[in-house]
Amino acid sequence: MGGQYRITGKKYPRMRRPRRHGRLVALVVACAAALAVIGWGTLQLIDIFTGGKKASAADSSAHCATGTAAQSSPSPGTAQALPKPAQITVNVLNATPRSGLAKQTADELKKRGFRIGRVDNATKEYDKKVKGVGVLLGPTSSLDSALRVLGTQLPDAERRTDARTGKDVDLIIGDGFQQLAQRAAADQALAGLSAPKPAPSTSPKGC
């Protein structure tokens, strides 16, 4: 070979391939990147299943609180102003063959605070023609006012209106009449008319 070193013998020295450090570095970097992506994804999942629920619960609580406050706020016109018994004049008319019912009923209504007008037999339109306990008759404007109040004294009576111009109302006693409602029950029903009714709940599920 021209130098001072010569190769002798039948074996030749093996030349080692250079180590490929580049591939190893790339593999390490790829593994690190993969681990980083997996870790980031795990954190996102944890945030979704914990933080997201907390935020949703907080929003729901705020919405429920707002709805509750809105429901608890008084609204004008919730309770309808109804006339008192002393402001209602009742004509008591007997449509049955039994005598004395109109006067007895009128006397009891007077004790309960109603003003009594005419006490007489029913007109031909109703005489002997009322099969139920009675008919409460008045002008159209009295259907949701005076007739409602009078209806607490005879709950099963039918309510009707006619074309009269006055404010008086009639209690026409029918064949099924026995007596007015018990005083305590009538007073309770009368008090219930003036009590405001709670508004229906509109809270979403989960509140």
C-alpha positions as MATLAB code, in Angstrom:
seq = 'MGGQYRITGKKYPRMRRPRRHGRLVALVVACAAALAVIGWGTLQLIDIFTGGKKASAADSSAHCATGTAAQSSPSPGTAQALPKPAQITVNVLNATPRSGLAKQTADELKKRGFRIGRVDNATKEYDKKVKGVGVLLGPTSSLDSALRVLGTQLPDAERRTDARTGKDVDLIIGDGFQQLAQRAAADQALAGLSAPKPAPSTSPKGC';
ca = [
       0.000    0.000    0.000;
       3.023    2.220   -0.098;
       2.947    3.094    3.569;
       4.605    1.720    6.536;
       1.510   -0.269    7.498;
       0.702   -3.445    5.645;
      -2.171   -5.856    5.863;
      -1.040   -9.353    6.506;
      -2.959  -12.533    6.864;
      -6.226  -13.603    5.303;
      -8.629  -11.545    7.524;
      -9.494   -7.986    6.708;
     -10.691   -5.499    9.277;
     -14.438   -4.798    9.144;
     -15.498   -1.208    8.615;
     -18.395   -0.202   10.933;
     -21.266    1.763    9.463;
     -21.620    5.223   10.907;
     -24.309    5.424   13.521;
     -27.446    7.155   12.307;
     -27.995    9.656   15.113;
     -30.411   11.650   12.955;
     -33.036    8.918   12.910;
     -32.806    8.454   16.660;
     -33.253   12.161   17.283;
     -36.241   12.291   14.935;
     -37.815    9.312   16.664;
     -37.379   10.927   20.069;
     -38.864   14.190   18.823;
     -41.838   12.368   17.291;
     -42.500   10.458   20.505;
     -42.339   13.666   22.530;
     -44.753   15.385   20.141;
     -47.157   12.458   20.318;
     -47.077   12.495   24.121;
     -47.673   16.229   24.121;
     -50.717   15.879   21.836;
     -52.118   13.049   23.968;
     -51.615   15.081   27.141;
     -53.264   18.155   25.643;
     -56.222   16.080   24.485;
     -56.577   14.553   27.950;
     -56.642   18.004   29.535;
     -59.319   19.107   27.093;
     -61.449   16.082   27.926;
     -61.051   16.728   31.648;
     -62.068   20.354   31.122;
     -65.137   19.315   29.147;
     -66.307   16.784   31.718;
     -65.644   19.027   34.731;
     -65.395   22.700   33.903;
     -68.089   22.572   31.236;
     -70.569   21.044   33.640;
     -69.765   23.628   36.269;
     -70.325   26.444   33.803;
     -73.585   24.908   32.619;
     -74.757   24.463   36.198;
     -73.877   28.064   36.978;
     -75.806   29.318   33.947;
     -78.786   27.128   34.854;
     -78.757   28.386   38.449;
     -78.686   31.979   37.265;
     -81.568   31.317   34.876;
     -83.599   29.601   37.605;
     -82.938   32.476   39.995;
     -84.089   34.975   37.381;
     -87.242   32.967   36.705;
     -88.012   32.698   40.417;
     -87.576   36.417   40.910;
     -89.865   37.125   37.976;
     -92.543   34.828   39.376;
     -92.323   36.314   42.857;
     -92.702   39.851   41.543;
     -96.245   41.072   42.020;
     -98.118   41.729   38.812;
    -100.925   44.274   38.606;
    -104.440   42.939   38.276;
    -103.687   39.485   39.733;
    -106.608   39.723   42.155;
    -109.892   40.875   40.646;
    -111.844   43.466   42.638;
    -115.248   41.979   43.420;
    -118.218   43.718   45.036;
    -118.919   43.021   48.679;
    -122.245   41.397   49.648;
    -123.472   44.751   50.994;
    -123.050   46.208   47.497;
    -125.230   43.552   45.849;
    -129.023   43.792   45.768;
    -130.655   40.369   45.430;
    -134.213   39.691   44.344;
    -135.298   36.331   45.806;
    -137.914   34.594   43.670;
    -139.614   31.279   44.331;
    -140.175   29.029   41.297;
    -141.408   26.030   43.335;
    -144.835   25.031   44.682;
    -143.478   25.286   48.226;
    -144.535   28.472   49.939;
    -142.315   30.565   52.198;
    -138.989   29.624   50.583;
    -138.346   33.061   49.125;
    -138.798   34.845   52.457;
    -136.723   32.317   54.419;
    -133.896   32.521   51.889;
    -134.050   36.305   51.751;
    -133.823   36.542   55.545;
    -130.752   34.298   55.575;
    -129.045   36.277   52.800;
    -129.695   39.472   54.724;
    -127.950   37.987   57.778;
    -124.964   37.276   55.554;
    -124.664   40.891   54.488;
    -126.546   41.001   51.165;
    -129.046   43.704   50.343;
    -132.500   42.314   49.657;
    -134.701   43.717   46.914;
    -137.922   42.081   45.789;
    -139.172   38.885   47.483;
    -141.822   37.225   45.352;
    -142.814   34.295   43.175;
    -140.865   33.725   39.960;
    -142.130   35.018   36.630;
    -143.913   32.710   34.176;
    -140.659   32.182   32.315;
    -139.216   30.344   35.327;
    -142.199   29.401   37.523;
    -142.286   25.608   37.997;
    -139.576   25.287   35.328;
    -136.365   25.278   37.362;
    -135.466   21.663   38.146;
    -132.122   22.289   39.804;
    -131.358   24.085   43.044;
    -131.795   27.477   41.434;
    -130.788   30.058   38.872;
    -128.692   33.171   39.462;
    -129.768   35.786   36.949;
    -128.338   39.238   36.259;
    -126.951   41.627   33.636;
    -123.984   40.588   31.508;
    -121.642   42.725   33.594;
    -122.560   40.725   36.712;
    -121.490   37.326   35.383;
    -117.935   37.616   36.732;
    -118.727   39.968   39.595;
    -122.028   40.002   41.537;
    -123.142   36.547   40.369;
    -119.784   35.060   41.405;
    -120.194   36.494   44.888;
    -123.803   35.343   45.174;
    -122.770   31.929   43.848;
    -120.771   31.297   47.031;
    -124.113   31.050   48.867;
    -125.618   28.543   46.439;
    -122.681   26.842   44.633;
    -124.756   24.474   42.459;
    -127.014   27.181   41.052;
    -126.884   27.916   37.328;
    -125.680   31.375   36.283;
    -127.431   33.227   33.483;
    -127.569   36.738   32.104;
    -130.307   38.787   30.482;
    -130.758   42.196   28.888;
    -131.720   44.105   32.033;
    -130.299   47.561   32.533;
    -130.176   47.621   36.323;
    -127.518   46.110   38.580;
    -129.850   44.005   40.731;
    -129.501   40.215   40.465;
    -132.083   37.476   40.990;
    -131.879   34.277   42.964;
    -134.583   32.029   41.533;
    -135.237   29.042   43.799;
    -135.682   25.726   41.963;
    -137.225   22.369   42.801;
    -133.911   20.915   44.000;
    -133.349   23.671   46.567;
    -132.962   22.608   50.200;
    -131.047   25.447   51.792;
    -128.190   27.858   51.188;
    -124.616   26.663   51.675;
    -123.478   26.476   55.284;
    -122.359   29.868   56.531;
    -118.773   28.784   57.257;
    -118.377   27.150   53.832;
    -119.904   30.188   52.090;
    -117.582   32.573   53.950;
    -114.570   30.457   53.018;
    -115.615   30.405   49.362;
    -116.169   34.166   49.453;
    -112.693   34.741   50.881;
    -111.219   32.491   48.200;
    -112.611   34.720   45.452;
    -110.490   37.656   46.601;
    -107.287   35.664   47.121;
    -104.850   35.965   44.170;
    -104.129   32.709   42.386;
    -100.463   31.753   41.913;
     -99.203   31.951   38.367;
     -98.355   28.661   36.700;
     -94.734   27.727   37.003;
     -92.647   28.158   33.846;
     -89.313   27.125   35.322;
     -87.283   24.834   33.051;
     -86.581   21.288   34.114;
     -83.750   20.963   36.569;
     -84.509   24.140   38.506;
];
